[in-house]
Amino acid sequence: MSEAVAFLLQGGFDAVFSPLYWLLDLWSVLMSWLAGATGLKLLQYEFMHRAILVGLCIGVMAPLIGTFLVHRQLALIGDALAHTAFAGVAVGLFLNAVIDLGVSPYLTAVIVAMLAALLIELISEATDAYNDVSMAIVLSTGFALGTTLISINAGGLTVSVEQYLFGNLSTVTTQAAAILLVLFAIIIAVVAVTRNQLLYVTFDETAAAVSGLSVSWYNRIMVMLTALVVVGAMQIMGVILVAAMLVVPVAGATQVSRSFSEALLVSVVLAELSVILGIAVAFYAGATAGGVVVLVAVAIYALAVIAGKLQTVIGETARPKMDSIDAEATEQPGD
Amino acid sequence: MSADSDAEPTSGSPSSVRTPLIEIDNVDFGYTATPVVRDISLRIDAGEYVAVVGPNGSGKSTLMELMLGLLEPDQGTAQLFGEPAHKFDDGSRIGYVAQHASASKEMPITVREVVKMGRFPHVGFGRLSDSDWDIVDRALDTVGMSAFADRRVTQLSGGQRQRAFIARALAGEADLLVLDEPTVGVDAESVEAFYKLLESLNDEGITILLIEHDLAAVTDHADRVVCLNGEVYFDGPTEEFVDSDALARTFGAVTTTPGDAT
């Protein structure tokens, strides 16, 4: 019975993912060509091709969502969701061991993290504030559930949980990479469509509500997207460090940017730099990628702080003149 | 300027000039058991220039939030453009300037990007067209902030920031402007110019609802005054308000003299 379910699920996924597998193959060919052209050892392995692709996607989606979170003082929600995603991974491993479902633990992680995201949002709506206590409770519940399920199941487990906790470049399977591409597409599409609304709600919640936006719905969308990013980024970054990618590049970009669009762009550039440098260093030094990526990101953040300070010192000279309020200049169409 | 109050009652199409823009009927509201506002009935018609005054804690802002549908009354009804206020979602008809803006304080965003948000209710999920951008730039020009268009909002003074938010409300090209102590932090000279601007907007048919504690500004500019302290103490033309003792009754012993504009 359960094998039939597993078979159906597997077949369904394969049908959905086959174009993605083709895309991954194409990417691999491109990378191999690049490896031949540059002679970089880093680009010669197929698992590195996938890892780099996943890293590049993380470098776009994490700061993109992080920008909307950081400016609402929600920097830690990523951390909370990552720990519940770990519970999701444990559920997946558990189900696979018990009923042989054959589903990627990342898929169960997506589901559990999204439910947790909704829960956090609903709690905050009911109590009228994002309080760090409820966030801490969700975080520890998630992690506790994860460790419990895994310990119960320890005998039957063939997969090490270390790759989920700390991330791993070499364990990014084609299926996991395909899942990430789907998450990536969803996140980019939703942000592209609702960018105006997300910006308004992030900047000025009250004015956004007056202008007819359903603030709670956009908040729910935001936390669910965060859950997707967290699960997507977990493969390389690991549960414990994934939140850093949501926060650190955004904090760096805030130091040097003037406009919101500039801040978005700069945060993506900083994140990509951290990911590429981090993966390269991790590969040659034989270190865990997640840790190195975050260290690079923090170093870049420190540079951005210095650059921001210099910018204010240098830019202080220009003082534009403020015009008077012009009562006659109103040219609104007459009613 | 003051619209007649014998218009036909609500319902009907919201665009009808006769429908009151705001209608509050026997509204009670309290965050706890103690009510903040009690038994308030108010009606604001298209084209009016109404000021709500009252001491701190008199429920001015609460009343405004009820009118805008940000809060739901415990009792009674609040209607906006003929619809229950909390269900009304046509943001393009309302411009809103908050007291000391609720907005994020550290976010990197330029003045022009803030004013741009005024167009969001008009464009929805789409992009701003060239004419939308023209309206944004005109609004910046109107409040004298064109030179600051590309400045980061966090680097502005309080008064400059407030001007940016006023420009955002103007860019919305709304029928109704709601302003909650909009001139807090704005320099005295600009305050005068700002009230002139409101007057000329009102002359063009835009309804103005002003929540103020600066009584001088109110008595000089508004056509109608609503004096509030938990309940409505006075509601009528400004001249009558100046002559009446409503002020003393509302504010109790500690009276703020009209004329001490700061």
XYZ file of C-alpha atoms in Angstrom:
597
model
C 0.000 0.000 0.000
C 2.558 2.525 1.129
C 4.786 1.402 -1.683
C 2.045 2.219 -4.155
C 1.726 5.694 -2.644
C 5.462 6.123 -2.796
C 5.492 4.959 -6.390
C 2.742 7.403 -7.361
C 4.460 10.265 -5.573
C 7.724 9.417 -7.205
C 6.147 9.236 -10.631
C 4.423 12.588 -10.100
C 7.615 14.273 -9.048
C 9.524 12.855 -11.947
C 6.955 14.177 -14.388
C 7.110 17.644 -12.868
C 10.850 17.647 -12.508
C 11.916 16.175 -15.819
C 12.278 19.586 -17.536
C 14.248 20.707 -14.481
C 16.554 17.720 -14.736
C 17.120 18.659 -18.343
C 17.929 22.208 -17.200
C 20.346 20.862 -14.621
C 22.079 18.764 -17.278
C 22.403 21.840 -19.459
C 23.899 23.788 -16.563
C 26.317 20.928 -15.932
C 27.458 20.949 -19.556
C 28.009 24.701 -19.343
C 30.027 24.338 -16.147
C 32.141 21.543 -17.622
C 32.912 23.742 -20.580
C 33.849 26.534 -18.161
C 36.054 24.073 -16.276
C 37.810 23.161 -19.518
C 38.264 26.820 -20.446
C 39.568 27.952 -17.041
C 41.153 24.772 -15.740
C 39.512 25.273 -12.348
C 39.388 22.037 -10.416
C 36.365 23.368 -8.553
C 34.245 23.152 -11.697
C 35.179 19.633 -12.689
C 32.829 17.695 -10.435
C 29.190 17.266 -11.199
C 28.138 17.679 -7.554
C 29.901 21.036 -7.527
C 27.907 22.142 -10.568
C 24.720 21.573 -8.623
C 26.130 23.134 -5.473
C 27.145 26.276 -7.348
C 23.733 26.578 -8.983
C 22.009 26.190 -5.618
C 24.409 28.745 -4.137
C 23.682 31.258 -6.885
C 19.930 30.867 -6.332
C 20.371 31.337 -2.577
C 22.362 34.491 -3.284
C 19.335 35.975 -5.035
C 16.373 34.775 -3.006
C 17.742 35.067 0.533
C 18.602 38.797 0.440
C 15.492 39.495 -1.648
C 13.217 38.187 1.108
C 15.625 39.285 3.843
C 15.274 42.916 2.768
C 11.570 42.832 3.577
C 12.199 41.077 6.902
C 15.118 43.102 8.250
C 13.333 46.424 7.826
C 10.421 45.133 9.856
C 12.650 44.001 12.713
C 11.924 40.386 11.812
C 15.527 39.335 11.323
C 15.186 36.354 13.650
C 12.124 34.797 12.074
C 14.404 33.048 9.567
C 16.185 31.347 12.426
C 12.936 30.178 13.980
C 11.699 28.801 10.667
C 14.994 27.037 9.982
C 14.675 25.098 13.204
C 11.117 24.064 12.371
C 12.342 23.071 8.917
C 14.691 20.715 10.721
C 11.638 19.157 12.326
C 10.260 18.815 8.812
C 13.395 17.016 7.699
C 13.074 14.667 10.660
C 9.441 13.976 9.759
C 10.515 13.148 6.227
C 13.292 10.812 7.356
C 10.912 9.205 9.838
C 8.219 8.583 7.229
C 10.758 7.227 4.791
C 12.079 4.810 7.392
C 8.691 3.723 8.726
C 6.490 3.487 5.638
C 9.147 3.761 2.959
C 7.599 6.832 1.369
C 10.672 7.683 -0.660
C 10.068 11.407 -0.486
C 12.885 13.915 -0.228
C 13.077 15.244 3.354
C 13.268 18.720 1.832
C 9.670 18.407 0.671
C 8.419 17.577 4.151
C 10.605 20.406 5.428
C 8.834 22.819 3.065
C 5.439 21.756 4.384
C 6.343 21.846 8.073
C 8.189 25.180 7.791
C 5.263 26.792 5.989
C 2.830 25.591 8.630
C 5.126 26.953 11.337
C 5.382 30.258 9.468
C 1.605 30.556 9.385
C 1.450 29.664 13.067
C 3.934 32.396 14.014
C 1.991 34.894 11.925
C -1.370 33.914 13.418
C 0.037 34.114 16.954
C 1.380 37.567 16.201
C -1.964 38.664 14.741
C -3.789 37.462 17.829
C -1.375 39.129 20.233
C -0.853 42.200 18.042
C 2.922 41.931 18.100
C 5.703 39.733 16.874
C 6.960 38.775 20.257
C 10.271 37.087 20.653
C 8.837 34.736 23.248
C 6.439 33.068 20.823
C 9.210 32.958 18.229
C 11.549 31.293 20.730
C 8.859 28.757 21.616
C 8.259 27.832 17.974
C 12.014 27.604 17.407
C 12.699 25.258 20.290
C 9.582 23.184 19.634
C 10.747 22.620 16.091
C 14.217 21.604 17.073
C 13.002 19.430 19.947
C 10.565 17.641 17.666
C 13.330 17.100 15.138
C 15.819 15.633 17.579
C 13.163 13.439 19.199
C 11.983 11.932 15.922
C 15.533 11.311 14.823
C 16.571 9.683 18.079
C 13.532 7.363 18.065
C 14.421 6.413 14.558
C 18.183 6.264 14.960
C 18.469 2.537 14.328
C 16.824 2.682 10.938
C 18.543 5.812 9.721
C 21.061 5.517 6.971
C 21.358 9.232 6.315
C 23.404 11.395 8.601
C 21.556 14.457 9.909
C 24.796 16.388 9.862
C 24.217 17.457 6.267
C 20.948 19.098 7.307
C 22.417 20.777 10.365
C 25.529 22.174 8.737
C 24.809 21.883 5.041
C 27.020 20.099 2.572
C 28.213 20.869 -0.928
C 28.649 17.270 -1.968
C 25.224 15.961 -0.926
C 23.126 18.219 -3.146
C 21.235 15.600 -5.158
C 19.620 16.304 -8.496
C 16.227 15.951 -6.877
C 17.141 18.459 -4.143
C 18.493 20.876 -6.749
C 15.280 20.532 -8.740
C 13.206 21.258 -5.625
C 15.301 24.353 -5.053
C 14.679 25.565 -8.608
C 10.935 25.237 -8.042
C 11.126 27.148 -4.749
C 13.273 29.776 -6.430
C 10.754 30.261 -9.243
C 7.853 30.567 -6.790
C 9.676 33.116 -4.635
C 10.805 35.279 -7.546
C 7.353 35.186 -9.149
C 5.486 36.113 -5.970
C 7.856 38.965 -5.130
C 7.752 40.236 -8.718
C 3.960 40.415 -8.622
C 3.512 41.833 -5.108
C 6.624 44.046 -4.869
C 4.610 47.274 -4.539
C 2.445 45.871 -1.788
C 5.324 44.250 0.092
C 7.281 47.506 -0.046
C 4.339 49.546 1.229
C 3.561 47.131 4.065
C 7.230 46.924 5.024
C 7.780 50.658 5.062
C 4.567 51.939 6.592
C 2.046 49.396 7.792
C -0.619 51.901 8.842
C -0.555 53.868 5.602
C -0.619 50.598 3.682
C -3.730 49.549 5.606
C -5.412 52.901 4.888
C -4.586 52.499 1.211
C -6.710 49.358 1.216
C -4.052 46.655 1.446
C -4.753 43.643 3.613
C -1.672 43.902 5.804
C -2.208 40.536 7.477
C -2.420 38.742 4.127
C 0.815 40.267 2.905
C 2.454 39.376 6.207
C 1.345 35.784 5.769
C 2.729 35.722 2.230
C 5.988 37.153 3.537
C 6.526 34.556 6.283
C 5.612 31.699 3.942
C 8.125 32.927 1.381
C 10.643 33.071 4.209
C 9.922 29.417 4.968
C 10.571 28.545 1.325
C 13.875 30.425 1.284
C 14.999 28.788 4.488
C 14.342 25.280 3.215
C 15.924 26.055 -0.145
C 19.051 27.506 1.396
C 19.345 24.796 4.054
C 21.022 22.304 1.700
C 24.224 24.277 1.554
C 23.970 26.545 4.559
C 22.555 24.106 7.077
C 19.788 24.747 9.598
C 21.959 26.644 12.014
C 23.437 29.194 9.625
C 20.709 29.638 7.051
C 19.243 32.753 8.687
C 22.526 34.582 8.239
C 21.969 34.781 4.479
C 18.639 36.511 5.072
C 20.185 39.133 7.313
C 23.913 39.782 6.811
C 23.969 40.870 3.120
C 20.883 43.036 3.732
C 22.513 44.716 6.707
C 25.593 45.398 4.561
C 23.520 46.856 1.720
C 21.641 49.118 4.158
C 24.955 50.741 5.082
C 25.813 51.868 1.574
C 22.510 52.304 -0.272
C 20.292 55.329 -0.571
C 17.270 53.955 -2.338
C 15.284 50.795 -1.794
C 15.921 49.436 -5.282
C 19.640 50.086 -4.830
C 19.538 48.289 -1.471
C 17.887 45.249 -3.067
C 20.447 45.103 -5.834
C 23.441 45.641 -3.551
C 22.255 42.998 -1.094
C 22.002 40.457 -3.916
C 25.485 41.367 -5.160
C 26.950 41.056 -1.657
C 25.201 37.720 -1.128
C 26.446 36.333 -4.462
C 29.984 37.443 -3.612
C 29.786 35.695 -0.250
C 28.363 32.525 -1.783
C 30.879 32.255 -4.618
C 33.912 33.152 -2.515
C 32.641 31.003 0.345
C 32.078 27.923 -1.801
C 35.462 28.310 -3.477
C 37.339 28.704 -0.193
C 35.392 25.852 1.377
C 36.195 23.591 -1.587
C 39.928 24.181 -1.575
C 40.260 24.295 2.208
C 38.027 21.291 2.721
C 35.818 23.233 5.133
C 32.045 23.286 5.624
C 30.605 25.669 3.027
C 27.896 27.172 5.243
C 30.342 28.410 7.823
C 32.781 29.845 5.303
C 30.011 31.583 3.341
C 28.739 33.266 6.497
C 32.247 34.319 7.558
C 32.832 35.862 4.128
C 29.438 37.599 4.325
C 30.284 39.065 7.723
C 33.664 40.276 6.442
C 31.895 41.954 3.519
C 29.417 43.478 5.973
C 32.292 44.973 7.978
C 33.710 46.493 4.796
C 30.270 47.882 3.939
C 30.027 49.557 7.352
C 33.363 51.284 6.737
C 32.325 52.241 3.192
C 29.060 53.643 4.549
C 30.886 55.787 7.118
C 33.241 57.123 4.440
C 30.248 57.852 2.223
C 28.591 60.021 4.881
C 31.813 61.904 5.602
C 32.419 62.645 1.920
C 28.814 63.203 0.914
C 28.057 65.633 3.729
C 29.168 68.726 1.719
C 26.214 68.896 -0.662
C 23.224 70.669 0.915
C 20.287 71.087 -1.416
C 17.949 73.996 -0.892
C 14.438 73.290 0.250
C 11.756 75.201 -1.650
C 8.710 76.612 0.042
C 5.434 74.765 -0.072
C 3.664 76.008 -3.153
C -0.023 76.391 -2.439
C -0.845 77.382 -6.017
C 0.955 74.513 -7.671
C -1.800 71.982 -7.116
C -3.012 70.804 -10.449
C -5.222 67.973 -9.503
C -7.951 67.299 -11.999
C -11.039 69.189 -10.893
C -13.882 67.214 -9.480
C -18.133 75.549 1.111
C -19.998 73.637 3.753
C -22.175 71.010 2.192
C -25.811 70.834 3.109
C -26.668 68.205 5.627
C -30.061 67.358 4.158
C -28.598 65.030 1.560
C -30.277 61.706 1.022
C -29.056 58.945 3.304
C -26.183 56.638 2.425
C -26.204 53.610 0.098
C -26.341 54.324 -3.614
C -23.194 54.654 -5.689
C -20.132 55.810 -3.745
C -19.257 58.290 -6.456
C -22.472 60.235 -5.899
C -21.596 63.652 -4.522
C -24.454 63.487 -2.065
C -23.223 60.402 -0.265
C -21.399 61.468 2.892
C -17.734 60.596 2.691
C -17.667 59.698 6.348
C -20.600 58.812 8.525
C -20.143 57.810 12.141
C -23.276 56.790 13.987
C -23.484 56.362 17.773
C -20.025 54.904 17.940
C -18.462 53.621 21.151
C -14.948 52.277 21.275
C -12.516 51.260 24.013
C -9.343 49.210 24.152
C -10.321 48.027 27.620
C -13.565 48.278 29.552
C -13.143 52.061 29.758
C -14.319 53.632 26.537
C -11.956 55.960 24.671
C -14.754 57.515 22.669
C -18.439 57.443 23.612
C -21.564 57.891 21.579
C -20.026 59.770 18.672
C -22.084 60.712 15.668
C -20.495 62.649 12.870
C -21.055 63.159 9.204
C -18.602 64.645 6.779
C -19.725 65.551 3.288
C -17.760 66.014 0.110
C -15.967 69.352 -0.077
C -15.846 70.065 3.639
C -12.799 71.237 5.583
C -13.215 69.792 9.058
C -10.836 69.943 11.979
C -11.049 67.650 14.983
C -9.494 69.202 18.068
C -9.134 68.028 21.637
C -6.609 67.620 24.420
C -4.105 64.742 24.502
C -5.851 61.467 25.182
C -9.202 62.816 24.034
C -9.589 60.056 21.474
C -8.816 62.141 18.379
C -6.555 59.560 16.816
C -8.860 56.723 17.858
C -11.752 58.488 16.163
C -9.654 58.884 13.042
C -8.755 55.204 13.068
C -12.433 54.339 13.391
C -13.269 56.601 10.465
C -10.562 55.024 8.314
C -11.609 51.507 9.259
C -8.329 50.678 11.005
C -10.449 49.942 14.073
C -13.931 48.559 14.286
C -16.401 50.238 16.637
C -17.596 48.280 19.682
C -20.990 49.756 19.094
C -22.583 51.800 16.343
C -21.480 52.028 12.724
C -18.664 53.741 10.868
C -19.056 54.229 7.144
C -16.573 55.428 4.570
C -17.812 56.403 1.111
C -21.067 54.622 1.931
C -19.400 51.311 2.867
C -18.559 49.883 6.290
C -15.238 51.580 7.002
C -13.258 48.454 7.853
C -14.305 46.819 4.589
C -13.550 49.821 2.397
C -10.487 49.107 0.280
C -10.371 51.672 -2.503
C -7.189 53.341 -1.258
C -7.067 55.628 -4.270
C -9.820 57.749 -2.701
C -8.036 58.424 0.599
C -4.828 60.298 1.240
C -3.376 59.850 4.700
C -0.665 61.673 6.581
C 0.148 60.196 9.964
C 1.361 61.948 13.042
C 5.103 61.381 13.284
C 4.835 58.743 10.620
C 4.494 55.157 11.653
C 7.024 54.411 8.952
C 10.218 52.435 9.293
C 13.044 54.563 10.621
C 16.169 52.915 9.182
C 15.102 51.554 5.841
C 17.106 52.783 2.864
C 14.540 54.511 0.694
C 14.554 57.823 -1.154
C 12.017 60.626 -0.889
C 10.844 59.909 -4.424
C 10.319 56.228 -3.614
C 8.173 57.230 -0.643
C 6.064 59.594 -2.725
C 5.751 56.872 -5.361
C 3.771 54.793 -2.856
C 0.973 57.332 -3.213
C 0.411 55.882 -6.677
C 0.292 52.239 -5.540
C -3.490 52.172 -4.981
C -3.859 53.325 -8.599
C -1.418 50.897 -10.205
C -2.047 47.816 -8.045
C 0.289 45.035 -9.154
C 1.404 46.973 -12.227
C 4.181 49.426 -12.930
C 3.989 53.196 -12.652
C 3.369 54.788 -16.029
C 5.039 58.003 -17.166
C 2.001 59.996 -16.138
C 2.149 58.389 -12.665
C 5.755 59.566 -12.371
C 4.707 63.048 -13.526
C 2.188 63.154 -10.701
C 4.878 62.025 -8.244
C 7.275 64.740 -9.388
C 4.545 67.389 -9.291
C 3.670 66.410 -5.721
C 7.360 66.715 -4.776
C 7.441 70.110 -6.401
C 4.302 71.219 -4.588
C 5.819 70.556 -1.168
C 9.133 72.092 -2.220
C 11.085 68.860 -1.946
C 12.219 68.386 -5.555
C 15.852 68.999 -4.611
C 15.578 66.197 -2.060
C 13.972 63.628 -4.369
C 16.987 61.311 -4.310
C 17.862 61.807 -0.664
C 17.518 58.940 1.748
C 14.509 59.604 3.962
C 16.440 58.682 7.114
C 18.794 61.628 6.516
C 16.025 64.222 6.553
C 14.907 66.442 9.401
C 11.520 65.757 10.964
C 9.880 68.570 9.035
C 11.365 67.478 5.722
C 10.226 63.939 6.324
C 6.734 65.166 7.084
C 6.710 67.076 3.786
C 7.617 63.857 1.993
C 4.616 62.137 3.569
C 2.374 65.045 2.614
C 3.646 64.696 -0.954
C 2.789 60.989 -0.841
C -0.781 61.844 0.139
C -0.989 64.435 -2.651
C 0.345 61.962 -5.219
C -2.597 59.703 -4.395
C -4.939 62.321 -5.910
C -7.528 61.311 -3.369
C -11.015 62.744 -2.804
C -10.445 62.760 0.931
C -7.303 63.846 2.742
C -6.970 62.715 6.343
C -4.141 64.336 8.293
C -3.241 63.447 11.868
C -1.240 66.358 13.315
C 0.610 66.705 10.028
C 2.749 69.689 10.970
C 4.459 68.284 14.045
C 8.154 69.073 13.619
C 7.610 71.327 10.607
C 9.079 74.846 10.894
C 6.619 77.682 11.592
C 7.014 79.328 8.206
C 6.253 76.113 6.345
C 3.284 75.390 8.578
C 1.568 78.534 7.307
C 2.352 77.624 3.683
C 1.132 74.101 4.354
C -2.275 75.271 5.572
C -2.543 77.516 2.514
C -1.913 74.417 0.423
C -4.695 72.551 2.205
C -7.014 75.480 1.583
C -6.307 75.536 -2.126
C -6.800 71.764 -2.318
C -10.111 72.226 -0.550
C -11.077 74.945 -3.037
C -10.617 72.349 -5.769
C -13.200 70.149 -4.091
C -11.011 67.838 -2.038
C -12.420 67.049 1.377
C -10.036 67.745 4.235
C -10.163 66.112 7.652
C -7.554 67.479 9.988
C -6.742 66.140 13.443
C -4.962 68.925 15.293
C -3.935 70.192 18.668
C -2.650 73.500 17.273
C -5.844 75.490 17.799
C -4.592 78.614 16.019
C -4.138 76.705 12.790
C -7.605 75.232 13.123
C -9.455 78.457 13.800
C -7.624 80.245 10.983
C -8.250 77.677 8.306
C -10.936 75.076 8.911
C -14.588 75.728 8.036
C -15.931 73.404 10.660
C -14.616 72.360 14.036
C -15.341 69.196 15.988
C -14.256 69.486 19.585
C -13.622 66.131 21.194
C -12.855 64.812 24.608
C -14.145 61.274 24.753
C -17.392 62.625 23.359
C -18.242 65.462 21.016
C -18.376 68.765 22.915
C -18.881 70.963 19.923
C -19.583 70.478 16.240
C -20.211 73.466 14.028
C -18.811 76.344 11.985
C -15.479 77.721 13.108
C -16.819 81.218 13.939
C -19.319 79.748 16.377
C -16.587 77.646 17.931
C -14.393 80.692 18.546
C -17.286 82.530 20.229
C -18.464 79.579 22.284
C -17.124 78.282 25.563
C -16.639 74.810 24.065
C -12.925 75.178 24.320
C -12.916 75.783 28.053
C -15.364 72.948 28.616
C -13.380 70.480 26.528
C -9.966 71.255 27.788
C -11.085 71.805 31.372
C -9.043 74.146 33.536
C -5.806 73.887 31.556
C -6.715 75.897 28.509
C -4.432 76.324 25.584
C -4.831 79.855 24.309
C -5.653 80.017 20.635
C -2.783 81.789 18.954
C 0.235 80.234 20.598
C 1.402 78.502 17.470
C 4.745 76.981 18.111
